[in-house]
mmCIF file of C-alpha atoms in Angstrom:
data_model
loop_
_atom_site.group_PDB
_atom_site.id
_atom_site.type_symbol
_atom_site.label_atom_id
_atom_site.label_comp_id
_atom_site.label_asym_id
_atom_site.label_seq_id
_atom_site.Cartn_x
_atom_site.Cartn_y
_atom_site.Cartn_z
ATOM 1 C CA MET A 196 0.041 -0.009 0.009
ATOM 2 C CA ARG A 197 1.298 3.447 -0.906
ATOM 3 C CA ILE A 198 0.865 5.826 1.998
ATOM 4 C CA GLY A 199 1.321 9.554 2.000
ATOM 5 C CA VAL A 200 2.353 11.142 5.310
ATOM 6 C CA PHE A 201 1.313 14.780 5.673
ATOM 7 C CA GLY A 202 2.535 16.399 8.835
ATOM 8 C CA GLY A 203 2.173 19.855 10.347
ATOM 9 C CA THR A 204 0.722 21.744 13.211
ATOM 10 C CA PHE A 205 -2.569 22.242 11.300
ATOM 11 C CA ASP A 206 -3.358 25.263 13.442
ATOM 12 C CA PRO A 207 -5.914 25.391 11.884
ATOM 13 C CA VAL A 208 -6.269 22.868 9.044
ATOM 14 C CA HIS A 209 -7.476 24.772 5.916
ATOM 15 C CA VAL A 210 -8.725 24.120 2.366
ATOM 16 C CA GLY A 211 -5.091 24.448 1.072
ATOM 17 C CA HIS A 212 -3.973 21.491 3.193
ATOM 18 C CA LEU A 213 -6.835 19.421 1.892
ATOM 19 C CA ALA A 214 -6.120 20.404 -1.757
ATOM 20 C CA ILE A 215 -2.490 19.314 -1.391
ATOM 21 C CA ALA A 216 -3.499 16.015 0.106
ATOM 22 C CA GLN A 217 -6.054 15.348 -2.606
ATOM 23 C CA ALA A 218 -3.529 16.245 -5.398
ATOM 24 C CA ALA A 219 -0.895 13.949 -3.741
ATOM 25 C CA LEU A 220 -3.449 11.130 -3.787
ATOM 26 C CA GLU A 221 -3.965 11.603 -7.413
ATOM 27 C CA SER A 222 -0.476 12.614 -8.637
ATOM 28 C CA GLY A 223 1.440 10.288 -6.399
ATOM 29 C CA LYS A 224 -0.950 7.393 -6.988
ATOM 30 C CA LEU A 225 -1.285 7.009 -3.336
ATOM 31 C CA ASP A 226 -3.819 4.617 -1.615
ATOM 32 C CA ARG A 227 -4.162 6.719 1.473
ATOM 33 C CA VAL A 228 -2.917 10.008 3.122
ATOM 34 C CA ILE A 229 -2.267 10.058 6.836
ATOM 35 C CA PHE A 230 -2.436 13.484 8.366
ATOM 36 C CA VAL A 231 -0.084 13.785 11.351
ATOM 37 C CA PRO A 232 -0.667 16.811 13.675
ATOM 38 C CA ALA A 233 2.523 17.765 15.418
ATOM 39 C CA ARG A 234 2.634 18.244 19.176
ATOM 40 C CA ARG A 235 5.232 20.967 18.709
ATOM 41 C CA SER A 236 7.452 21.766 15.687
ATOM 42 C CA PRO A 237 11.134 21.787 16.657
ATOM 43 C CA LEU A 238 11.749 24.518 14.004
ATOM 44 C CA LYS A 239 9.203 26.852 15.505
ATOM 45 C CA ASP A 240 9.963 28.943 18.591
ATOM 46 C CA ARG A 241 6.367 28.690 19.983
ATOM 47 C CA GLU A 242 3.789 26.187 20.834
ATOM 48 C CA PRO A 243 0.727 25.804 18.569
ATOM 49 C CA VAL A 244 -2.023 28.332 19.426
ATOM 50 C CA ALA A 245 -4.900 25.841 19.557
ATOM 51 C CA PRO A 246 -4.652 22.951 22.036
ATOM 52 C CA ALA A 247 -3.673 19.541 20.530
ATOM 53 C CA GLU A 248 -7.127 18.097 21.157
ATOM 54 C CA ASP A 249 -8.773 20.926 19.155
ATOM 55 C CA ARG A 250 -6.384 20.646 16.332
ATOM 56 C CA LEU A 251 -6.996 16.843 16.308
ATOM 57 C CA LEU A 252 -10.836 17.277 16.243
ATOM 58 C CA MET A 253 -10.585 19.857 13.522
ATOM 59 C CA LEU A 254 -8.520 17.496 11.341
ATOM 60 C CA GLU A 255 -10.857 14.628 11.949
ATOM 61 C CA ALA A 256 -13.776 16.784 10.926
ATOM 62 C CA ALA A 257 -11.980 18.146 7.860
ATOM 63 C CA THR A 258 -10.998 14.690 6.576
ATOM 64 C CA LYS A 259 -14.038 12.577 7.436
ATOM 65 C CA ASN A 260 -15.709 12.719 4.078
ATOM 66 C CA GLU A 261 -12.673 11.353 2.072
ATOM 67 C CA PRO A 262 -12.304 7.649 2.912
ATOM 68 C CA ARG A 263 -8.659 7.688 1.825
ATOM 69 C CA PHE A 264 -7.745 10.278 4.413
ATOM 70 C CA ALA A 265 -6.844 9.280 7.921
ATOM 71 C CA VAL A 266 -5.475 11.114 10.988
ATOM 72 C CA SER A 267 -2.796 9.744 13.294
ATOM 73 C CA ARG A 268 -2.162 10.747 16.895
ATOM 74 C CA ILE A 269 1.433 9.360 16.795
ATOM 75 C CA GLU A 270 3.093 12.694 17.384
ATOM 76 C CA LEU A 271 0.478 13.979 19.872
ATOM 77 C CA GLU A 272 1.105 10.910 22.069
ATOM 78 C CA ARG A 273 4.828 11.542 22.310
ATOM 79 C CA ASP A 274 6.359 14.112 24.682
ATOM 80 C CA GLY A 275 8.436 16.900 23.452
ATOM 81 C CA PRO A 276 8.998 18.195 19.897
ATOM 82 C CA SER A 277 7.714 16.188 16.853
ATOM 83 C CA TYR A 278 10.520 14.933 14.663
ATOM 84 C CA THR A 279 9.474 13.594 11.250
ATOM 85 C CA VAL A 280 12.156 10.876 11.346
ATOM 86 C CA ASP A 281 10.601 9.479 14.548
ATOM 87 C CA THR A 282 7.117 9.464 12.988
ATOM 88 C CA LEU A 283 8.228 7.763 9.732
ATOM 89 C CA GLU A 284 10.029 5.088 11.868
ATOM 90 C CA GLY A 285 6.786 4.589 13.764
ATOM 91 C CA LEU A 286 4.720 4.348 10.519
ATOM 92 C CA ARG A 287 7.010 2.178 8.423
ATOM 93 C CA GLY A 288 4.905 -0.968 8.943
ATOM 94 C CA GLU A 289 1.936 0.794 7.333
ATOM 95 C CA GLY A 290 3.304 0.357 3.812
ATOM 96 C CA GLU A 291 5.436 2.276 1.300
ATOM 97 C CA LEU A 292 5.783 5.715 2.775
ATOM 98 C CA HIS A 293 5.705 9.028 0.818
ATOM 99 C CA LEU A 294 6.292 12.163 2.810
ATOM 100 C CA ILE A 295 4.180 15.005 1.484
ATOM 101 C CA LEU A 296 5.864 18.464 1.762
ATOM 102 C CA GLY A 297 5.470 21.933 0.331
ATOM 103 C CA SER A 298 8.503 23.053 -1.668
ATOM 104 C CA ASP A 299 9.057 25.709 1.104
ATOM 105 C CA ALA A 300 9.426 22.841 3.598
ATOM 106 C CA LEU A 301 11.763 20.906 1.367
ATOM 107 C CA ALA A 302 14.127 23.878 1.334
ATOM 108 C CA ASP A 303 14.431 23.439 5.147
ATOM 109 C CA LEU A 304 14.855 19.635 5.133
ATOM 110 C CA SER A 305 18.643 19.972 5.838
ATOM 111 C CA ARG A 306 17.741 21.538 9.154
ATOM 112 C CA TRP A 307 15.528 18.673 10.222
ATOM 113 C CA ARG A 308 16.676 15.790 12.473
ATOM 114 C CA SER A 309 18.307 12.962 10.370
ATOM 115 C CA PRO A 310 17.390 14.186 6.817
ATOM 116 C CA GLU A 311 19.273 11.274 5.279
ATOM 117 C CA ARG A 312 17.240 8.744 7.315
ATOM 118 C CA ILE A 313 14.024 10.571 6.326
ATOM 119 C CA ARG A 314 14.977 10.060 2.747
ATOM 120 C CA GLU A 315 15.688 6.306 3.314
ATOM 121 C CA LEU A 316 12.361 5.791 5.002
ATOM 122 C CA ALA A 317 10.158 7.705 2.561
ATOM 123 C CA THR A 318 9.940 9.048 -0.949
ATOM 124 C CA ILE A 319 9.634 12.812 -0.822
ATOM 125 C CA LEU A 320 6.546 14.151 -2.702
ATOM 126 C CA VAL A 321 6.706 17.940 -3.083
ATOM 127 C CA ALA A 322 3.760 20.195 -3.799
ATOM 128 C CA ARG A 323 4.868 23.187 -5.784
ATOM 129 C CA ARG A 324 4.245 26.420 -3.805
ATOM 130 C CA PRO A 325 4.147 29.960 -5.104
ATOM 131 C CA GLY A 326 7.483 31.733 -4.743
ATOM 132 C CA ALA A 327 9.270 28.641 -3.271
ATOM 133 C CA PRO A 328 12.440 27.159 -4.773
ATOM 134 C CA LYS A 329 12.141 24.504 -7.332
ATOM 135 C CA PRO A 330 12.513 20.986 -5.811
ATOM 136 C CA ASP A 331 15.860 19.169 -6.537
ATOM 137 C CA ALA A 332 16.197 15.809 -8.258
ATOM 138 C CA SER A 333 15.890 13.926 -4.884
ATOM 139 C CA ALA A 334 12.223 14.694 -4.609
ATOM 140 C CA THR A 335 9.203 14.052 -6.839
ATOM 141 C CA ALA A 336 7.218 17.227 -7.571
ATOM 142 C CA PHE A 337 3.457 17.105 -8.072
ATOM 143 C CA ASP A 338 1.014 19.737 -9.209
ATOM 144 C CA ALA A 339 -1.255 20.958 -6.532
ATOM 145 C CA PRO A 340 -3.759 23.879 -6.704
ATOM 146 C CA CYS A 341 -1.996 27.150 -5.822
ATOM 147 C CA LEU A 342 -4.058 28.291 -2.931
ATOM 148 C CA ASP A 343 -2.170 31.008 -1.160
ATOM 149 C CA ILE A 344 -3.460 30.367 2.321
ATOM 150 C CA SER A 345 -1.476 29.935 5.526
ATOM 151 C CA SER A 346 -2.543 28.963 8.969
ATOM 152 C CA ARG A 347 -0.602 32.005 10.384
ATOM 153 C CA GLU A 348 -2.721 34.354 8.190
ATOM 154 C CA LEU A 349 -5.858 32.652 9.227
ATOM 155 C CA ARG A 350 -5.066 32.950 12.927
ATOM 156 C CA ALA A 351 -4.365 36.693 12.390
ATOM 157 C CA ARG A 352 -7.615 37.131 10.549
ATOM 158 C CA ALA A 353 -9.639 35.398 13.322
ATOM 159 C CA GLY A 354 -7.732 37.508 15.830
ATOM 160 C CA ARG A 355 -9.101 40.569 14.142
ATOM 161 C CA GLY A 356 -12.594 39.233 14.490
ATOM 162 C CA LEU A 357 -12.890 38.301 10.796
ATOM 163 C CA THR A 358 -14.545 34.967 9.737
ATOM 164 C CA LEU A 359 -12.582 31.984 8.463
ATOM 165 C CA ARG A 360 -15.689 30.702 6.606
ATOM 166 C CA TYR A 361 -14.870 29.354 3.144
ATOM 167 C CA LEU A 362 -11.169 29.314 4.016
ATOM 168 C CA VAL A 363 -11.523 26.222 6.194
ATOM 169 C CA PRO A 364 -13.969 23.359 5.928
ATOM 170 C CA ASP A 365 -17.427 24.160 7.351
ATOM 171 C CA GLU A 366 -16.964 21.732 10.300
ATOM 172 C CA VAL A 367 -13.634 23.328 11.156
ATOM 173 C CA TRP A 368 -15.139 26.941 10.919
ATOM 174 C CA ARG A 369 -17.963 25.825 13.209
ATOM 175 C CA HIS A 370 -15.435 24.239 15.675
ATOM 176 C CA ILE A 371 -13.420 27.476 15.736
ATOM 177 C CA GLU A 372 -16.489 29.635 16.324
ATOM 178 C CA ARG A 373 -17.912 27.330 18.989
ATOM 179 C CA ARG A 374 -14.635 27.211 20.908
ATOM 180 C CA GLY A 375 -13.594 30.788 20.345
ATOM 181 C CA LEU A 376 -10.211 29.713 18.933
ATOM 182 C CA TYR A 377 -7.720 32.299 17.686
ATOM 183 C CA ARG A 378 -9.609 35.261 19.139
#
């Protein structure tokens, strides 16, 4: 089975994330995409804004209507920062792993823990992103819709009292509103 592994803080998950995962399914000829919310990114100097349980619930709501999408708690159940190499080691029994990255994340891969081991454990699939460097020959690029949306911008928008409706799936928007997240 060909498994896509798509990690991030997903704070919040948005339609751009889902479009990338769908494009990876189609372009990478994957059987399944596993979304992996990070407890805390080791490359970011702050904790995620929304609690882990909220981010997990939003991801589960966002992915429930695509049977080939799944959500893993593997990084949320580990203490400390979330390292991709540890996640891939933990998932390697699931099938042939394909790590889904944006080309902006690929440019930072050399800063990650054990980048050479990451490349041994998974084929790197790279979604082209606007303004990001072109992927090198060690990664397989795929076309994904160019939706210039970032979770950081969405949090700022919500912080100004603006709606995230139509930028995140409806169930995610309702959860954010109900819980008063990012205000």
